[in-house]
Structures are given as C-alpha cells and as structure tokens.
Amino acid sequence: MAVSYKKLFHMLIDRDMSAAQLQKEAGYSANISTRLRKDIYISLESVEKICNVLNCKVDDIVEFIPGKEEEV
C-alpha cells in the first residue's frame, strides 16, 4: 500500500501557506519535506506536528492507496 500527501498540498494551497512555512511552524526537517513531496512514508510524530499546525485530522492530509506499492 502506498501513501499520498496530495491532500496536504491542496490544503496548503487553500490556506495560502507554503511548504517551507509549514516546515518551520511544525518544526520538522527538510528530509521530511522531501519525503512528503515524493509520497514516501513519514513518522506518525511528523504527521502529528503537521496536524497540530493545520488544526486538522490525519485523514485530511494523508491518503492510503491500496494495491499500489510504496515507491522508494
């Protein structure tokens, strides 16, 4: 099963917020930003930080895609 963060990036656009602003406010590394852009799994801790900043739920920013393998 693969993961997609498209919902996150759509939310950022809707809120007129850049990925760099989110990274700074949530306090995660540039490596996490890269993993988000490439739809690679990130830790639940990082997801929690993002949700806290955006005041949203996990399923508002993460989508699991059944039948598709994670790209590494």
CSV table of C-alpha atoms in Angstrom, one decimal:
chain,number,residue,atom,x,y,z
A,1,MET,CA,0.0,0.0,0.0
A,2,ALA,CA,1.3,3.4,-0.9
A,3,VAL,CA,0.7,6.8,0.7
A,4,SER,CA,-0.2,10.1,-0.9
A,5,TYR,CA,0.1,13.6,0.6
A,6,LYS,CA,-1.8,15.4,-2.2
A,7,LYS,CA,-4.5,16.3,0.2
A,8,LEU,CA,-1.9,18.1,2.3
A,9,PHE,CA,-0.6,20.1,-0.6
A,10,HIS,CA,-4.1,21.1,-1.6
A,11,MET,CA,-4.8,22.2,1.9
A,12,LEU,CA,-1.6,24.4,1.9
A,13,ILE,CA,-2.8,26.0,-1.4
A,14,ASP,CA,-6.2,26.6,0.1
A,15,ARG,CA,-4.7,28.2,3.1
A,16,ASP,CA,-2.1,30.2,1.1
A,17,MET,CA,0.7,28.6,3.0
A,18,SER,CA,4.0,27.4,1.6
A,19,ALA,CA,5.6,24.0,2.4
A,20,ALA,CA,8.5,25.9,3.8
A,21,GLN,CA,6.2,27.8,6.2
A,22,LEU,CA,4.7,24.6,7.3
A,23,GLN,CA,8.1,23.0,7.8
A,24,LYS,CA,9.2,26.0,10.0
A,25,GLU,CA,6.0,26.1,12.1
A,26,ALA,CA,5.8,22.3,12.6
A,27,GLY,CA,9.5,22.0,13.3
A,28,TYR,CA,10.4,19.1,11.1
A,29,SER,CA,13.5,18.6,8.9
A,30,ALA,CA,14.0,19.3,5.2
A,31,ASN,CA,14.2,15.5,4.8
A,32,ILE,CA,10.6,15.2,5.9
A,33,SER,CA,9.6,17.8,3.3
A,34,THR,CA,11.4,15.8,0.6
A,35,ARG,CA,9.6,12.6,1.7
A,36,LEU,CA,6.2,14.4,1.6
A,37,ARG,CA,6.9,15.6,-2.0
A,38,LYS,CA,7.9,12.1,-3.1
A,39,ASP,CA,4.9,10.4,-1.3
A,40,ILE,CA,7.2,8.4,1.0
A,41,TYR,CA,6.1,7.3,4.5
A,42,ILE,CA,6.9,9.7,7.3
A,43,SER,CA,6.6,9.1,11.0
A,44,LEU,CA,3.4,9.5,12.9
A,45,GLU,CA,5.2,12.0,15.1
A,46,SER,CA,5.7,14.2,12.0
A,47,VAL,CA,2.1,13.7,10.9
A,48,GLU,CA,1.0,14.8,14.3
A,49,LYS,CA,3.1,18.0,14.1
A,50,ILE,CA,1.6,18.9,10.8
A,51,CYS,CA,-1.9,18.2,12.0
A,52,ASN,CA,-1.4,20.4,15.1
A,53,VAL,CA,-0.2,23.3,12.9
A,54,LEU,CA,-3.0,23.0,10.4
A,55,ASN,CA,-5.6,22.1,13.1
A,56,CYS,CA,-6.8,19.1,11.1
A,57,LYS,CA,-7.1,15.3,11.2
A,58,VAL,CA,-4.8,12.7,9.7
A,59,ASP,CA,-7.2,11.7,7.0
A,60,ASP,CA,-7.4,15.4,5.9
A,61,ILE,CA,-3.8,15.3,4.8
A,62,VAL,CA,-2.9,11.6,4.2
A,63,GLU,CA,-4.4,9.1,1.8
A,64,PHE,CA,-3.5,5.4,1.6
A,65,ILE,CA,-3.7,3.9,-1.9
A,66,PRO,CA,-4.5,0.2,-1.8
A,67,GLY,CA,-3.0,-2.1,-4.4
A,68,LYS,CA,-0.1,0.3,-5.1
A,69,GLU,CA,3.3,-0.4,-3.7
A,70,GLU,CA,5.4,2.4,-2.0
A,71,GLU,CA,8.0,3.9,-4.3
A,72,VAL,CA,11.3,4.2,-2.6
